[in-house]
């Protein structure tokens, strides 16, 4: 396979790289002429970050010439204190996307398989392909990961199993008993990655982000992000908690200064503002059920969600499809997320927004279903 590039007139990427479909982020712009835009396409918080995080970020502007602390020690200590974890078993990254990529490239190579469920977060597939591995997609039931099907798909080549819990874009979750059953059925050499990007939003007694499982196993890693409830998506900040041997592997392959200084400062400040986080949780607790009810009342099925977003299903009827709804709402400045790339061409994902945005979404969908012009 190297011989082709040896005779090539220009550098050629490794086999498979050009077969990867680039990730398409949620839209952020509306058509020309729309004055106010409500971006409800990327699960960003309508409350913004803590004002303390904003201040800390701004203060970092006074020392742009300095390298950040490559070990992100102060941030890892703040995370450790907040969650009762050993900072030595935490790795920070430029978004949890970077952590997911690092984990994948550390454990998956050519001929290895990475396994995730049917509507699982797309970054897993991209990371597996980028590492030269083979993505294995396991069917879901009711838009929810199916533990038995996942275990049945494990082969001697499986190196990593990814589970977003709750999952994006479906909003569904697995109770902790099911996660434990998944873990118990995996061979010890398979790494279980629990992506808990939306853990803070979940209000269910049978849910756990997986911290206990990491603490008591040698093959489980939990990833978290500052992009969602902490409102710091712009600065790119995420982290993971894992066994010492996994942390050691990640620290060997990550960039020496992979987390930037303003992100470290903002992250520490965000963790300290528990009131802001409580407000974000309360906002979601109020509007998630309201939007679910109101949208279902319009005859549009909504997958029950425990996150800060909803998956709305549209009919295939011409004029009433997800694509039609997307165009109709966009013309009103309301931007949802098309999820065709997830194999969900008949659905749109809606992020819980401000009260104003949420009411406009319901009004917009009402007009759409009534067949009115935008
Ligand atoms: C948003 C999201 C992330 C977070 O990505 P960052 O790189 O930290 O911004 C991770 N996993 C899932 C499932 C997500 O939806």
Short mmCIF file of C-alpha atoms and ligand atoms in Angstrom, two decimals:
data_model
loop_
_atom_site.label_atom_id
_atom_site.label_comp_id
_atom_site.label_asym_id
_atom_site.label_seq_id
_atom_site.Cartn_x
_atom_site.Cartn_y
_atom_site.Cartn_z
CA UNK A 1 0.00 0.00 0.00
CA UNK A 2 2.97 2.34 0.45
CA UNK A 3 4.08 1.70 -3.12
CA UNK A 4 1.26 3.85 -4.55
CA UNK A 5 2.45 6.89 -2.62
CA UNK A 6 6.08 6.16 -3.50
CA UNK A 7 5.27 6.84 -7.15
CA UNK A 8 2.82 9.66 -6.49
CA UNK A 9 3.47 13.22 -7.65
CA UNK A 10 2.37 14.66 -4.32
CA UNK A 11 2.06 13.53 -0.70
CA UNK A 12 -0.76 11.03 -0.17
CA UNK A 13 -2.51 10.51 3.20
CA UNK A 14 -2.57 7.05 4.77
CA UNK A 15 -5.13 4.63 3.33
CA UNK A 16 -8.62 5.46 4.56
CA UNK A 17 -8.06 9.10 5.48
CA UNK A 18 -9.76 10.48 2.37
CA UNK A 19 -12.67 8.06 2.84
CA UNK A 20 -13.67 9.91 6.02
CA UNK A 21 -16.67 12.22 5.66
CA UNK A 22 -15.76 15.44 7.49
CA UNK A 23 -17.96 16.26 10.50
CA UNK A 24 -20.60 18.84 9.62
CA UNK A 25 -21.40 21.01 12.67
CA UNK A 26 -24.86 22.37 13.42
CA UNK A 27 -25.76 25.40 11.29
CA UNK A 28 -25.34 28.79 12.90
CA UNK A 29 -26.69 31.16 10.25
CA UNK A 30 -30.19 31.87 8.99
CA UNK A 31 -31.11 33.11 5.50
CA UNK A 32 -30.42 36.75 4.63
CA UNK A 33 -33.04 39.14 5.93
CA UNK A 34 -33.70 37.33 9.22
CA UNK A 35 -32.89 39.83 11.94
CA UNK A 36 -32.67 37.65 15.04
CA UNK A 37 -31.24 34.15 14.99
CA UNK A 38 -31.84 31.47 17.63
CA UNK A 39 -29.14 28.82 17.31
CA UNK A 40 -30.64 25.67 18.76
CA UNK A 41 -28.47 23.31 16.73
CA UNK A 42 -25.43 22.48 18.87
CA UNK A 43 -26.71 21.85 22.42
CA UNK A 44 -25.14 25.03 23.72
CA UNK A 45 -26.54 26.48 26.93
CA UNK A 46 -29.00 29.39 26.65
CA UNK A 47 -27.66 30.77 29.94
CA UNK A 48 -24.10 31.30 28.75
CA UNK A 49 -21.14 30.62 31.03
CA UNK A 50 -20.74 31.77 34.62
CA UNK A 51 -19.77 35.47 34.74
CA UNK A 52 -16.81 34.31 36.84
CA UNK A 53 -15.62 32.12 33.96
CA UNK A 54 -15.94 35.08 31.57
CA UNK A 55 -13.83 37.23 33.92
CA UNK A 56 -11.19 34.55 34.34
CA UNK A 57 -10.99 34.14 30.58
CA UNK A 58 -10.58 37.90 30.11
CA UNK A 59 -7.84 38.08 32.75
CA UNK A 60 -5.83 35.51 30.81
CA UNK A 61 -5.47 38.10 28.01
CA UNK A 62 -2.84 39.86 30.17
CA UNK A 63 -0.39 36.96 29.77
CA UNK A 64 -0.81 35.70 26.22
CA UNK A 65 2.96 35.34 25.76
CA UNK A 66 3.23 32.58 28.39
CA UNK A 67 2.81 28.86 27.75
CA UNK A 68 0.03 27.30 29.79
CA UNK A 69 0.74 24.67 32.44
CA UNK A 70 1.11 21.57 30.26
CA UNK A 71 -0.15 19.37 33.08
CA UNK A 72 -3.23 21.54 33.74
CA UNK A 73 -2.54 20.81 37.42
CA UNK A 74 -4.75 23.52 38.94
CA UNK A 75 -7.67 22.51 36.73
CA UNK A 76 -7.27 18.82 37.51
CA UNK A 77 -7.16 19.65 41.20
CA UNK A 78 -10.34 21.72 40.89
CA UNK A 79 -12.11 18.90 39.04
CA UNK A 80 -10.82 16.38 41.59
CA UNK A 81 -12.09 18.49 44.49
CA UNK A 82 -15.47 19.03 42.84
CA UNK A 83 -16.11 15.33 42.11
CA UNK A 84 -14.00 13.64 44.80
CA UNK A 85 -11.50 12.21 42.30
CA UNK A 86 -7.74 11.70 42.35
CA UNK A 87 -6.32 14.47 40.08
CA UNK A 88 -3.56 12.07 38.99
CA UNK A 89 -6.24 10.01 37.24
CA UNK A 90 -7.65 12.94 35.28
CA UNK A 91 -6.52 14.04 31.81
CA UNK A 92 -7.73 17.34 30.34
CA UNK A 93 -8.14 17.98 26.65
CA UNK A 94 -9.10 20.52 24.05
CA UNK A 95 -12.74 19.53 24.26
CA UNK A 96 -13.77 15.99 25.10
CA UNK A 97 -13.52 15.41 21.35
CA UNK A 98 -9.75 15.51 21.75
CA UNK A 99 -9.94 13.06 24.65
CA UNK A 100 -12.06 10.71 22.52
CA UNK A 101 -9.50 10.95 19.70
CA UNK A 102 -6.58 10.34 22.07
CA UNK A 103 -8.28 7.31 23.61
CA UNK A 104 -9.02 5.95 20.17
CA UNK A 105 -5.55 6.42 18.75
CA UNK A 106 -4.01 4.93 21.90
CA UNK A 107 -6.08 1.74 21.74
CA UNK A 108 -7.21 1.29 18.13
CA UNK A 109 -4.95 0.64 15.16
CA UNK A 110 -5.42 -0.96 11.74
CA UNK A 111 -7.34 -4.29 12.01
CA UNK A 112 -8.87 -3.23 15.34
CA UNK A 113 -12.56 -2.57 15.84
CA UNK A 114 -14.33 0.18 17.75
CA UNK A 115 -17.94 -0.45 18.63
CA UNK A 116 -20.80 1.99 19.18
CA UNK A 117 -24.57 1.97 18.86
CA UNK A 118 -26.63 2.87 15.81
CA UNK A 119 -27.38 6.50 16.67
CA UNK A 120 -24.25 6.98 18.78
CA UNK A 121 -22.32 10.25 18.70
CA UNK A 122 -20.61 10.61 15.28
CA UNK A 123 -17.24 11.61 16.68
CA UNK A 124 -16.59 7.94 17.60
CA UNK A 125 -16.79 6.88 13.97
CA UNK A 126 -14.51 9.72 12.87
CA UNK A 127 -11.94 8.91 15.56
CA UNK A 128 -11.94 5.18 14.72
CA UNK A 129 -11.51 5.84 11.00
CA UNK A 130 -8.79 8.42 11.65
CA UNK A 131 -6.91 5.80 13.67
CA UNK A 132 -7.18 3.36 10.77
CA UNK A 133 -9.58 1.07 12.63
CA UNK A 134 -12.94 -0.37 11.69
CA UNK A 135 -16.17 1.12 13.07
CA UNK A 136 -18.76 -1.48 14.09
CA UNK A 137 -22.29 -0.12 14.44
CA UNK A 138 -24.75 -1.98 16.66
CA UNK A 139 -28.54 -1.67 16.16
CA UNK A 140 -30.55 0.13 18.86
CA UNK A 141 -34.02 -0.49 20.26
CA UNK A 142 -36.38 2.46 20.68
CA UNK A 143 -33.53 4.85 19.91
CA UNK A 144 -31.66 3.42 22.91
CA UNK A 145 -28.42 1.44 23.09
CA UNK A 146 -29.07 -2.31 23.33
CA UNK A 147 -26.64 -3.99 25.75
CA UNK A 148 -27.26 -7.53 24.49
CA UNK A 149 -26.71 -6.50 20.88
CA UNK A 150 -23.55 -4.62 21.82
CA UNK A 151 -22.13 -7.60 23.69
CA UNK A 152 -23.02 -9.90 20.78
CA UNK A 153 -21.03 -7.65 18.42
CA UNK A 154 -17.79 -7.90 20.40
CA UNK A 155 -15.08 -9.85 18.53
CA UNK A 156 -11.44 -10.64 19.33
CA UNK A 157 -10.62 -7.48 17.35
CA UNK A 158 -12.78 -5.18 19.49
CA UNK A 159 -10.59 -2.75 21.40
CA UNK A 160 -12.96 0.03 22.46
CA UNK A 161 -16.70 0.21 23.16
CA UNK A 162 -18.13 3.75 23.18
CA UNK A 163 -21.33 4.65 24.98
CA UNK A 164 -22.66 8.19 25.12
CA UNK A 165 -24.88 8.23 28.20
CA UNK A 166 -27.12 10.12 27.69
CA UNK A 167 -26.68 9.80 23.95
CA UNK A 168 -26.60 12.63 21.44
CA UNK A 169 -28.67 13.04 19.22
CA UNK A 170 -31.38 10.79 20.72
CA UNK A 171 -31.38 12.08 24.32
CA UNK A 172 -31.97 8.56 25.65
CA UNK A 173 -29.90 6.91 28.38
CA UNK A 174 -29.04 3.56 29.90
CA UNK A 175 -29.72 3.04 33.62
CA UNK A 176 -26.55 2.32 35.57
CA UNK A 177 -27.53 -1.35 36.01
CA UNK A 178 -27.47 -1.72 32.24
CA UNK A 179 -24.10 0.01 31.98
CA UNK A 180 -22.76 -2.37 34.62
CA UNK A 181 -24.18 -5.31 32.71
CA UNK A 182 -22.46 -4.07 29.55
CA UNK A 183 -19.17 -3.75 31.41
CA UNK A 184 -19.52 -7.17 33.06
CA UNK A 185 -19.98 -8.81 29.66
CA UNK A 186 -16.87 -7.27 28.08
CA UNK A 187 -13.54 -9.09 27.97
CA UNK A 188 -11.02 -7.35 30.27
CA UNK A 189 -8.87 -6.11 27.37
CA UNK A 190 -11.74 -4.06 25.90
CA UNK A 191 -11.83 -0.41 26.97
CA UNK A 192 -15.32 0.91 27.80
CA UNK A 193 -15.57 4.66 27.14
CA UNK A 194 -18.50 6.29 28.93
CA UNK A 195 -19.13 9.68 27.33
CA UNK A 196 -21.05 11.64 29.96
CA UNK A 197 -21.19 15.01 28.17
CA UNK A 198 -24.75 15.64 29.44
CA UNK A 199 -24.51 13.97 32.87
CA UNK A 200 -25.28 17.18 34.79
CA UNK A 201 -28.69 17.51 33.14
CA UNK A 202 -29.95 14.02 34.00
CA UNK A 203 -32.62 13.88 36.73
CA UNK A 204 -33.07 10.12 37.11
CA UNK A 205 -32.38 8.03 40.19
CA UNK A 206 -31.18 5.07 38.14
CA UNK A 207 -28.58 7.11 36.24
CA UNK A 208 -24.87 7.38 36.95
CA UNK A 209 -22.14 9.05 34.93
CA UNK A 210 -19.97 6.02 35.64
CA UNK A 211 -17.49 7.42 38.18
CA UNK A 212 -17.99 4.39 40.46
CA UNK A 213 -17.37 1.99 37.60
CA UNK A 214 -14.12 3.74 36.67
CA UNK A 215 -12.99 3.61 40.29
CA UNK A 216 -13.60 -0.13 40.58
CA UNK A 217 -12.41 -1.35 37.15
CA UNK A 218 -9.29 -1.47 35.06
CA UNK A 219 -10.97 -0.92 31.70
CA UNK A 220 -13.47 1.95 32.03
CA UNK A 221 -12.93 5.64 31.23
CA UNK A 222 -15.48 8.43 31.71
CA UNK A 223 -15.27 11.58 29.56
CA UNK A 224 -16.81 14.95 30.47
CA UNK A 225 -17.03 18.36 28.84
CA UNK A 226 -17.18 22.04 29.75
CA UNK A 227 -18.97 22.74 26.45
CA UNK A 228 -22.51 21.97 27.53
CA UNK A 229 -23.79 22.91 31.00
CA UNK A 230 -20.75 25.09 31.75
CA UNK A 231 -21.25 27.08 28.55
CA UNK A 232 -17.59 27.03 27.49
CA UNK A 233 -17.85 25.44 24.04
CA UNK A 234 -15.79 28.23 22.47
CA UNK A 235 -12.66 27.60 24.54
CA UNK A 236 -12.63 23.79 23.92
CA UNK A 237 -12.28 22.04 27.26
CA UNK A 238 -12.99 18.49 28.32
CA UNK A 239 -11.53 15.85 30.61
CA UNK A 240 -11.56 12.19 31.45
CA UNK A 241 -11.22 10.08 34.57
CA UNK A 242 -9.65 6.68 34.09
CA UNK A 243 -7.42 3.95 35.47
CA UNK A 244 -3.80 5.01 36.07
CA UNK A 245 -2.53 2.90 33.17
CA UNK A 246 -4.94 4.53 30.69
CA UNK A 247 -4.06 8.00 32.00
CA UNK A 248 -0.40 7.13 31.51
CA UNK A 249 -1.01 6.14 27.87
CA UNK A 250 -2.93 9.37 27.16
CA UNK A 251 -0.26 11.54 28.75
CA UNK A 252 2.31 9.99 26.41
CA UNK A 253 0.44 10.78 23.20
CA UNK A 254 -1.25 14.10 23.96
CA UNK A 255 0.32 17.39 22.89
CA UNK A 256 2.52 18.88 25.63
CA UNK A 257 0.27 21.98 25.89
CA UNK A 258 -2.98 20.52 24.61
CA UNK A 259 -5.21 22.67 26.83
CA UNK A 260 -4.92 26.43 26.42
CA UNK A 261 -4.46 28.82 29.32
CA UNK A 262 -7.69 30.84 29.03
CA UNK A 263 -9.63 27.54 28.95
CA UNK A 264 -7.89 26.34 32.12
CA UNK A 265 -8.71 29.61 33.93
CA UNK A 266 -12.31 29.68 32.71
CA UNK A 267 -12.82 26.03 33.61
CA UNK A 268 -11.61 26.48 37.19
CA UNK A 269 -13.90 29.50 37.63
CA UNK A 270 -16.88 27.68 36.12
CA UNK A 271 -16.52 24.77 38.53
CA UNK A 272 -16.54 27.16 41.48
CA UNK A 273 -19.90 28.70 40.46
CA UNK A 274 -22.33 26.07 41.68
CA UNK A 275 -25.20 28.57 41.64
CA UNK A 276 -24.82 29.08 37.92
CA UNK A 277 -24.88 25.36 37.29
CA UNK A 278 -27.95 24.96 39.48
CA UNK A 279 -29.70 27.67 37.45
CA UNK A 280 -28.86 25.86 34.21
CA UNK A 281 -30.25 22.61 35.60
CA UNK A 282 -33.43 24.33 36.81
CA UNK A 283 -33.92 26.00 33.43
CA UNK A 284 -33.63 22.67 31.67
CA UNK A 285 -35.94 20.94 34.15
CA UNK A 286 -38.59 23.53 33.38
CA UNK A 287 -38.33 23.70 29.59
CA UNK A 288 -37.45 20.13 28.59
CA UNK A 289 -40.83 18.74 29.71
CA UNK A 290 -42.68 21.83 28.46
CA UNK A 291 -41.22 21.56 24.96
CA UNK A 292 -41.78 17.80 24.91
CA UNK A 293 -45.47 18.24 25.77
CA UNK A 294 -46.12 21.17 23.47
CA UNK A 295 -44.43 19.58 20.46
CA UNK A 296 -46.12 16.21 20.98
CA UNK A 297 -49.44 18.03 21.22
CA UNK A 298 -48.84 19.17 17.65
CA UNK A 299 -48.75 15.54 16.54
CA UNK A 300 -44.97 15.33 16.29
CA UNK A 301 -43.49 12.40 18.26
CA UNK A 302 -40.59 13.36 20.52
CA UNK A 303 -38.10 10.79 21.82
CA UNK A 304 -38.08 11.09 25.65
CA UNK A 305 -34.87 12.93 26.52
CA UNK A 306 -32.85 13.38 29.70
CA UNK A 307 -30.43 15.87 28.12
CA UNK A 308 -30.69 19.52 27.08
CA UNK A 309 -32.09 18.66 23.66
CA UNK A 310 -34.92 16.78 21.98
CA UNK A 311 -35.21 14.58 18.94
CA UNK A 312 -38.40 15.48 17.02
CA UNK A 313 -39.79 13.07 14.42
CA UNK A 314 -41.58 14.35 11.32
CA UNK A 315 -43.91 12.63 8.87
CA UNK A 316 -42.74 11.61 5.40
CA UNK A 317 -45.69 13.51 3.91
CA UNK A 318 -44.48 16.01 1.29
CA UNK A 319 -44.62 19.49 2.78
CA UNK A 320 -44.43 18.11 6.34
CA UNK A 321 -41.00 16.47 6.32
CA UNK A 322 -38.05 17.22 8.60
CA UNK A 323 -36.38 18.97 5.67
CA UNK A 324 -39.46 21.15 5.10
CA UNK A 325 -39.64 21.97 8.81
CA UNK A 326 -35.95 22.85 8.87
CA UNK A 327 -36.41 25.29 5.98
CA UNK A 328 -39.61 26.74 7.50
CA UNK A 329 -38.03 27.35 10.91
CA UNK A 330 -34.75 28.65 9.44
CA UNK A 331 -36.71 31.31 7.55
CA UNK A 332 -37.97 32.44 10.98
CA UNK A 333 -34.43 32.54 12.37
CA UNK A 334 -34.81 29.30 14.31
CA UNK A 335 -31.96 26.91 13.62
CA UNK A 336 -32.37 23.22 14.50
CA UNK A 337 -29.98 20.36 13.76
CA UNK A 338 -30.58 18.11 10.78
CA UNK A 339 -29.53 14.57 11.76
CA UNK A 340 -29.48 12.80 8.40
CA UNK A 341 -25.80 12.03 8.96
CA UNK A 342 -26.92 9.92 11.95
CA UNK A 343 -29.32 7.93 9.78
CA UNK A 344 -32.25 10.00 11.04
CA UNK A 345 -33.41 11.87 7.92
CA UNK A 346 -36.96 12.23 9.29
CA UNK A 347 -35.93 13.92 12.53
CA UNK A 348 -34.53 17.23 13.75
CA UNK A 349 -32.70 17.82 17.00
CA UNK A 350 -33.73 20.83 19.07
CA UNK A 351 -31.59 22.31 21.85
CA UNK A 352 -33.49 23.70 24.84
CA UNK A 353 -33.15 27.48 24.49
CA UNK A 354 -34.20 30.63 26.30
CA UNK A 355 -37.88 31.02 27.13
CA UNK A 356 -38.22 33.33 24.13
CA UNK A 357 -36.60 30.81 21.78
CA UNK A 358 -38.60 27.88 23.15
CA UNK A 359 -41.92 29.69 22.67
CA UNK A 360 -40.92 30.72 19.15
CA UNK A 361 -40.08 27.11 18.30
CA UNK A 362 -43.51 25.91 19.41
CA UNK A 363 -45.25 28.79 17.58
CA UNK A 364 -43.15 28.05 14.49
CA UNK A 365 -43.93 24.33 14.53
CA UNK A 366 -47.61 25.10 15.10
CA UNK A 367 -47.65 27.31 12.00
CA UNK A 368 -45.69 24.69 10.07
CA UNK A 369 -48.11 21.90 10.93
CA UNK A 370 -51.06 24.15 10.14
CA UNK A 371 -49.56 24.68 6.71
CA UNK A 372 -49.15 28.43 7.09
CA UNK A 373 -46.53 30.39 5.19
CA UNK A 374 -43.47 31.53 7.11
C1 LIG B 1 -21.19 17.86 22.80
C2 LIG B 1 -20.71 16.47 23.04
C3 LIG B 1 -19.42 16.23 23.47
C4 LIG B 1 -18.53 17.38 23.84
O1 LIG B 1 -17.60 17.70 22.90
P1 LIG B 1 -16.51 18.81 23.26
O2 LIG B 1 -15.42 18.43 22.34
O3 LIG B 1 -16.13 18.65 24.70
O4 LIG B 1 -17.11 20.13 22.97
C5 LIG B 1 -19.00 14.93 23.70
N1 LIG B 1 -19.85 13.91 23.52
C6 LIG B 1 -21.12 14.09 23.13
C7 LIG B 1 -22.03 12.95 23.03
C8 LIG B 1 -21.58 15.39 22.86
O5 LIG B 1 -22.82 15.58 22.44
#
